[in-house]
PDB file of C-alpha atoms in Angstrom:
ATOM      1  CA  MET N 206    -105.079 -25.998  47.290  1.00 56.00           C
ATOM      2  CA  ALA N 207    -102.815 -23.472  45.603  1.00 58.00           C
ATOM      3  CA  LYS N 208    -105.898 -21.674  44.373  1.00 58.00           C
ATOM      4  CA  LEU N 209    -107.316 -21.506  47.872  1.00 56.00           C
ATOM      5  CA  PHE N 210    -104.079 -19.970  49.060  1.00 56.00           C
ATOM      6  CA  GLN N 211    -104.264 -17.330  46.336  1.00 55.00           C
ATOM      7  CA  LEU N 212    -107.819 -16.533  47.312  1.00 54.00           C
ATOM      8  CA  ASN N 213    -106.701 -16.048  50.880  1.00 53.00           C
ATOM      9  CA  LEU N 214    -103.919 -13.740  49.752  1.00 53.00           C
ATOM     10  CA  LYS N 215    -106.411 -11.678  47.811  1.00 55.00           C
ATOM     11  CA  LYS N 216    -108.550 -11.279  50.907  1.00 64.00           C
ATOM     12  CA  ASN N 217    -105.574  -9.971  52.822  1.00 77.00           C
ATOM     13  CA  LYS N 218    -106.832  -6.413  53.117  1.00 86.00           C
ATOM     14  CA  LEU N 219    -109.027  -4.321  55.343  1.00 93.00           C
ATOM     15  CA  LYS N 220    -111.066  -1.289  54.403  1.00 95.00           C
ATOM     16  CA  PHE N 221    -111.608   1.752  56.595  1.00 96.00           C
ATOM     17  CA  SER N 222    -113.407   5.026  56.195  1.00 96.00           C
ATOM     18  CA  VAL N 223    -112.073   8.185  57.778  1.00 97.00           C
ATOM     19  CA  THR N 224    -114.147  11.323  58.246  1.00 97.00           C
ATOM     20  CA  VAL N 225    -112.333  14.546  58.998  1.00 97.00           C
ATOM     21  CA  THR N 226    -114.347  17.429  60.422  1.00 96.00           C
ATOM     22  CA  LEU N 227    -113.438  20.910  61.571  1.00 96.00           C
ATOM     23  CA  LYS N 228    -113.478  21.319  65.347  1.00 97.00           C
ATOM     24  CA  LYS N 229    -116.633  22.849  66.779  1.00 93.00           C
ATOM     25  CA  ASP N 230    -115.251  26.351  67.279  1.00 94.00           C
ATOM     26  CA  VAL N 231    -113.445  26.621  63.961  1.00 96.00           C
ATOM     27  CA  LEU N 232    -115.184  28.712  61.320  1.00 96.00           C
ATOM     28  CA  ASP N 233    -116.189  26.882  58.143  1.00 96.00           C
ATOM     29  CA  PRO N 234    -116.433  29.458  55.323  1.00 95.00           C
ATOM     30  CA  GLN N 235    -116.900  26.789  52.652  1.00 94.00           C
ATOM     31  CA  GLY N 236    -119.809  25.245  54.540  1.00 95.00           C
ATOM     32  CA  LYS N 237    -121.289  28.714  55.076  1.00 96.00           C
ATOM     33  CA  VAL N 238    -121.315  29.388  51.333  1.00 96.00           C
ATOM     34  CA  VAL N 239    -123.066  26.058  50.721  1.00 96.00           C
ATOM     35  CA  GLU N 240    -125.555  26.893  53.491  1.00 96.00           C
ATOM     36  CA  ASN N 241    -126.345  30.309  52.026  1.00 96.00           C
ATOM     37  CA  THR N 242    -126.708  28.865  48.537  1.00 96.00           C
ATOM     38  CA  LEU N 243    -129.098  26.158  49.723  1.00 95.00           C
ATOM     39  CA  LYS N 244    -131.139  28.722  51.646  1.00 95.00           C
ATOM     40  CA  SER N 245    -131.361  30.974  48.613  1.00 95.00           C
ATOM     41  CA  MET N 246    -132.589  27.953  46.658  1.00 93.00           C
ATOM     42  CA  GLY N 247    -135.571  27.769  48.972  1.00 92.00           C
ATOM     43  CA  MET N 248    -134.426  25.256  51.606  1.00 90.00           C
ATOM     44  CA  GLY N 249    -135.840  27.316  54.437  1.00 87.00           C
ATOM     45  CA  ASN N 250    -135.606  24.747  57.183  1.00 89.00           C
ATOM     46  CA  LEU N 251    -131.943  24.030  56.759  1.00 94.00           C
ATOM     47  CA  LYS N 252    -130.417  24.847  60.118  1.00 94.00           C
ATOM     48  CA  SER N 253    -126.710  24.424  59.510  1.00 94.00           C
ATOM     49  CA  ILE N 254    -124.286  22.612  57.286  1.00 96.00           C
ATOM     50  CA  ARG N 255    -120.608  21.938  57.821  1.00 96.00           C
ATOM     51  CA  GLN N 256    -118.244  20.451  55.327  1.00 96.00           C
ATOM     52  CA  GLY N 257    -115.460  17.982  55.954  1.00 96.00           C
ATOM     53  CA  LYS N 258    -113.294  15.446  54.178  1.00 96.00           C
ATOM     54  CA  PHE N 259    -113.809  11.753  53.647  1.00 97.00           C
ATOM     55  CA  PHE N 260    -111.270   9.030  52.866  1.00 97.00           C
ATOM     56  CA  GLU N 261    -111.697   5.385  51.947  1.00 96.00           C
ATOM     57  CA  ILE N 262    -108.512   3.530  52.814  1.00 96.00           C
ATOM     58  CA  GLU N 263    -107.553  -0.055  51.982  1.00 95.00           C
ATOM     59  CA  VAL N 264    -104.686  -1.537  53.965  1.00 94.00           C
ATOM     60  CA  ASP N 265    -102.728  -4.720  53.151  1.00 92.00           C
ATOM     61  CA  GLU N 266    -102.930  -6.292  56.566  1.00 90.00           C
ATOM     62  CA  ASN N 267    -105.047  -9.003  58.101  1.00 89.00           C
ATOM     63  CA  ASP N 268    -104.892  -8.014  61.729  1.00 91.00           C
ATOM     64  CA  GLN N 269    -107.614  -5.434  62.288  1.00 92.00           C
ATOM     65  CA  LYS N 270    -105.946  -3.803  65.275  1.00 93.00           C
ATOM     66  CA  LYS N 271    -102.647  -3.317  63.445  1.00 93.00           C
ATOM     67  CA  ALA N 272    -104.424  -2.009  60.350  1.00 93.00           C
ATOM     68  CA  GLU N 273    -106.411   0.492  62.394  1.00 94.00           C
ATOM     69  CA  GLU N 274    -103.228   1.669  64.093  1.00 94.00           C
ATOM     70  CA  LYS N 275    -101.685   2.233  60.662  1.00 94.00           C
ATOM     71  CA  VAL N 276    -104.653   4.249  59.458  1.00 96.00           C
ATOM     72  CA  LYS N 277    -104.398   6.347  62.611  1.00 96.00           C
ATOM     73  CA  VAL N 278    -100.739   7.087  61.896  1.00 95.00           C
ATOM     74  CA  MET N 279    -101.638   8.123  58.327  1.00 95.00           C
ATOM     75  CA  CYS N 280    -104.263  10.507  59.679  1.00 96.00           C
ATOM     76  CA  GLU N 281    -101.944  12.055  62.212  1.00 96.00           C
ATOM     77  CA  LYS N 282     -99.001  12.396  59.839  1.00 94.00           C
ATOM     78  CA  LEU N 283    -100.706  13.665  56.702  1.00 95.00           C
ATOM     79  CA  LEU N 284    -104.474  13.572  56.346  1.00 96.00           C
ATOM     80  CA  VAL N 285    -105.588  15.563  59.364  1.00 97.00           C
ATOM     81  CA  ASN N 286    -104.524  18.951  60.718  1.00 97.00           C
ATOM     82  CA  LEU N 287    -104.913  18.104  64.400  1.00 97.00           C
ATOM     83  CA  ILE N 288    -104.896  21.761  65.455  1.00 97.00           C
ATOM     84  CA  ILE N 289    -108.197  22.545  63.765  1.00 97.00           C
ATOM     85  CA  GLU N 290    -109.640  19.161  62.785  1.00 97.00           C
ATOM     86  CA  ASP N 291    -111.007  16.020  64.408  1.00 97.00           C
ATOM     87  CA  PHE N 292    -111.098  12.603  62.758  1.00 97.00           C
ATOM     88  CA  LYS N 293    -112.990   9.376  63.140  1.00 97.00           C
ATOM     89  CA  ILE N 294    -111.978   5.974  61.797  1.00 97.00           C
ATOM     90  CA  THR N 295    -114.668   3.407  60.980  1.00 95.00           C
ATOM     91  CA  LYS N 296    -114.165  -0.159  59.811  1.00 94.00           C
ATOM     92  CA  LEU N 297    -116.018  -0.900  56.572  1.00 91.00           C
ATOM     93  CA  ILE N 298    -117.324  -4.380  55.798  1.00 78.00           C
TER      94      ILE N 298
ATOM     95  CA  MET U  99    -145.206  24.298  81.056  1.00 56.00           C
ATOM     96  CA  ALA U 100    -143.957  27.192  78.922  1.00 58.00           C
ATOM     97  CA  LYS U 101    -140.422  26.056  79.620  1.00 58.00           C
ATOM     98  CA  LEU U 102    -141.232  22.530  78.515  1.00 56.00           C
ATOM     99  CA  PHE U 103    -142.606  23.920  75.282  1.00 56.00           C
ATOM    100  CA  GLN U 104    -139.408  25.885  74.702  1.00 55.00           C
ATOM    101  CA  LEU U 105    -137.359  22.761  75.314  1.00 54.00           C
ATOM    102  CA  ASN U 106    -139.422  20.923  72.755  1.00 54.00           C
ATOM    103  CA  LEU U 107    -138.901  23.714  70.253  1.00 53.00           C
ATOM    104  CA  LYS U 108    -135.164  23.518  70.769  1.00 55.00           C
ATOM    105  CA  LYS U 109    -135.216  19.806  70.091  1.00 64.00           C
ATOM    106  CA  ASN U 110    -136.967  20.414  66.806  1.00 77.00           C
ATOM    107  CA  LYS U 111    -134.047  19.458  64.604  1.00 86.00           C
ATOM    108  CA  LEU U 112    -132.478  16.379  63.112  1.00 93.00           C
ATOM    109  CA  LYS U 113    -128.864  15.828  62.189  1.00 95.00           C
ATOM    110  CA  PHE U 114    -127.616  13.876  59.205  1.00 96.00           C
ATOM    111  CA  SER U 115    -124.242  13.080  57.761  1.00 96.00           C
ATOM    112  CA  VAL U 116    -123.727  12.812  54.026  1.00 97.00           C
ATOM    113  CA  THR U 117    -120.706  11.167  52.443  1.00 97.00           C
ATOM    114  CA  VAL U 118    -120.044  11.833  48.786  1.00 97.00           C
ATOM    115  CA  THR U 119    -117.671   9.496  46.961  1.00 96.00           C
ATOM    116  CA  LEU U 120    -116.503   9.278  43.375  1.00 96.00           C
ATOM    117  CA  LYS U 121    -118.030   6.398  41.446  1.00 96.00           C
ATOM    118  CA  LYS U 122    -115.886   3.299  41.182  1.00 93.00           C
ATOM    119  CA  ASP U 123    -114.674   3.871  37.632  1.00 94.00           C
ATOM    120  CA  VAL U 124    -113.943   7.585  37.982  1.00 96.00           C
ATOM    121  CA  LEU U 125    -110.278   8.506  38.393  1.00 96.00           C
ATOM    122  CA  ASP U 126    -109.356  10.233  41.649  1.00 96.00           C
ATOM    123  CA  PRO U 127    -106.165  12.258  41.029  1.00 96.00           C
ATOM    124  CA  GLN U 128    -106.337  13.931  44.443  1.00 94.00           C
ATOM    125  CA  GLY U 129    -106.537  10.574  46.187  1.00 95.00           C
ATOM    126  CA  LYS U 130    -103.689   9.270  44.023  1.00 96.00           C
ATOM    127  CA  VAL U 131    -101.428  12.127  45.156  1.00 96.00           C
ATOM    128  CA  VAL U 132    -102.259  11.384  48.790  1.00 96.00           C
ATOM    129  CA  GLU U 133    -101.606   7.678  48.165  1.00 96.00           C
ATOM    130  CA  ASN U 134     -98.187   8.346  46.588  1.00 96.00           C
ATOM    131  CA  THR U 135     -97.242  10.749  49.372  1.00 96.00           C
ATOM    132  CA  LEU U 136     -98.169   8.238  52.082  1.00 95.00           C
ATOM    133  CA  LYS U 137     -96.234   5.503  50.287  1.00 95.00           C
ATOM    134  CA  SER U 138     -93.167   7.716  50.001  1.00 95.00           C
ATOM    135  CA  MET U 139     -93.488   8.337  53.739  1.00 93.00           C
ATOM    136  CA  GLY U 140     -92.966   4.630  54.308  1.00 92.00           C
ATOM    137  CA  MET U 141     -96.547   3.338  54.543  1.00 90.00           C
ATOM    138  CA  GLY U 142     -95.730   0.297  52.404  1.00 87.00           C
ATOM    139  CA  ASN U 143     -98.881  -1.670  53.082  1.00 89.00           C
ATOM    140  CA  LEU U 144    -101.296   1.009  52.023  1.00 94.00           C
ATOM    141  CA  LYS U 145    -103.286  -0.556  49.212  1.00 94.00           C
ATOM    142  CA  SER U 146    -105.418   2.311  47.996  1.00 94.00           C
ATOM    143  CA  ILE U 147    -106.965   5.538  49.164  1.00 96.00           C
ATOM    144  CA  ARG U 148    -109.815   7.507  47.653  1.00 96.00           C
ATOM    145  CA  GLN U 149    -110.960  10.927  48.739  1.00 96.00           C
ATOM    146  CA  GLY U 150    -114.497  12.187  48.993  1.00 96.00           C
ATOM    147  CA  LYS U 151    -116.561  14.894  50.647  1.00 96.00           C
ATOM    148  CA  PHE U 152    -118.389  14.870  53.937  1.00 97.00           C
ATOM    149  CA  PHE U 153    -121.282  17.068  55.104  1.00 97.00           C
ATOM    150  CA  GLU U 154    -122.955  17.412  58.484  1.00 96.00           C
ATOM    151  CA  ILE U 155    -126.445  18.787  57.977  1.00 96.00           C
ATOM    152  CA  GLU U 156    -128.930  19.971  60.607  1.00 95.00           C
ATOM    153  CA  VAL U 157    -132.534  20.306  59.499  1.00 94.00           C
ATOM    154  CA  ASP U 158    -135.352  22.132  61.330  1.00 92.00           C
ATOM    155  CA  GLU U 159    -137.902  19.374  61.132  1.00 89.00           C
ATOM    156  CA  ASN U 160    -139.170  16.767  63.562  1.00 88.00           C
ATOM    157  CA  ASP U 161    -140.364  14.138  61.162  1.00 91.00           C
ATOM    158  CA  GLN U 162    -137.369  12.010  60.263  1.00 91.00           C
ATOM    159  CA  LYS U 163    -138.725  10.836  56.935  1.00 93.00           C
ATOM    160  CA  LYS U 164    -139.462  14.377  55.762  1.00 93.00           C
ATOM    161  CA  ALA U 165    -136.080  15.599  56.966  1.00 93.00           C
ATOM    162  CA  GLU U 166    -134.281  12.813  55.139  1.00 94.00           C
ATOM    163  CA  GLU U 167    -136.216  13.609  51.979  1.00 94.00           C
ATOM    164  CA  LYS U 168    -135.081  17.236  52.265  1.00 94.00           C
ATOM    165  CA  VAL U 169    -131.445  16.254  52.702  1.00 96.00           C
ATOM    166  CA  LYS U 170    -131.778  14.063  49.628  1.00 96.00           C
ATOM    167  CA  VAL U 171    -133.101  17.006  47.590  1.00 95.00           C
ATOM    168  CA  MET U 172    -130.168  19.154  48.787  1.00 95.00           C
ATOM    169  CA  CYS U 173    -127.734  16.468  47.660  1.00 96.00           C
ATOM    170  CA  GLU U 174    -129.326  16.072  44.258  1.00 96.00           C
ATOM    171  CA  LYS U 175    -129.682  19.794  43.601  1.00 94.00           C
ATOM    172  CA  LEU U 176    -126.336  21.111  44.827  1.00 95.00           C
ATOM    173  CA  LEU U 177    -124.015  18.932  46.869  1.00 96.00           C
ATOM    174  CA  VAL U 178    -123.527  15.953  44.585  1.00 97.00           C
ATOM    175  CA  ASN U 179    -122.611  15.675  40.919  1.00 97.00           C
ATOM    176  CA  LEU U 180    -124.708  12.625  40.137  1.00 97.00           C
ATOM    177  CA  ILE U 181    -122.855  11.904  36.899  1.00 97.00           C
ATOM    178  CA  ILE U 182    -119.584  11.055  38.622  1.00 97.00           C
ATOM    179  CA  GLU U 183    -120.456  10.805  42.326  1.00 97.00           C
ATOM    180  CA  ASP U 184    -122.476   8.610  44.677  1.00 97.00           C
ATOM    181  CA  PHE U 185    -123.838   9.743  48.036  1.00 97.00           C
ATOM    182  CA  LYS U 186    -125.007   8.131  51.247  1.00 97.00           C
ATOM    183  CA  ILE U 187    -127.171   9.749  53.919  1.00 97.00           C
ATOM    184  CA  THR U 188    -126.865   8.588  57.523  1.00 95.00           C
ATOM    185  CA  LYS U 189    -128.907   9.733  60.501  1.00 94.00           C
ATOM    186  CA  LEU U 190    -126.739  10.980  63.372  1.00 91.00           C
ATOM    187  CA  ILE U 191    -127.847  10.635  66.996  1.00 77.00           C
TER     188      ILE U 191
END
């Protein structure tokens, strides 16, 4: 019984992925360099490439709604520059 | 009819997203700094955070299988350091 309780405690976390991308009209010099490099390597039919950031976040919380709200606060306070970037939170299994 | 053809030409591209993450056993100092900063900002129930890269790639190709193969080659040749990183390709709508 005690063991079962421990197991439950261990499961007490939720995992989210966050992708942060530059807004459509913001220039992406880093992505441009990658694009030019790939093209010069012979990838002729590459049309465009844009680079962003990716985070994998584990939260100690068993209510999914609360956990998602927390991840959103993290994004808005630190991870994302809302003036030039968009973000998207996805629940991982 | 000519217009229809033009429309088809314009649609001649596929969009993929690529997420690049550090392998499980590789240290992530950048993610650790973000984690400590968030914790010091009062996010007590943050368990862990790991940072990765994200790419949005458009390919001039109408066969999805071929396009995906090309994106894979781009990842292996330039975007991903296969020794320490994993990558995942997803088709975007």
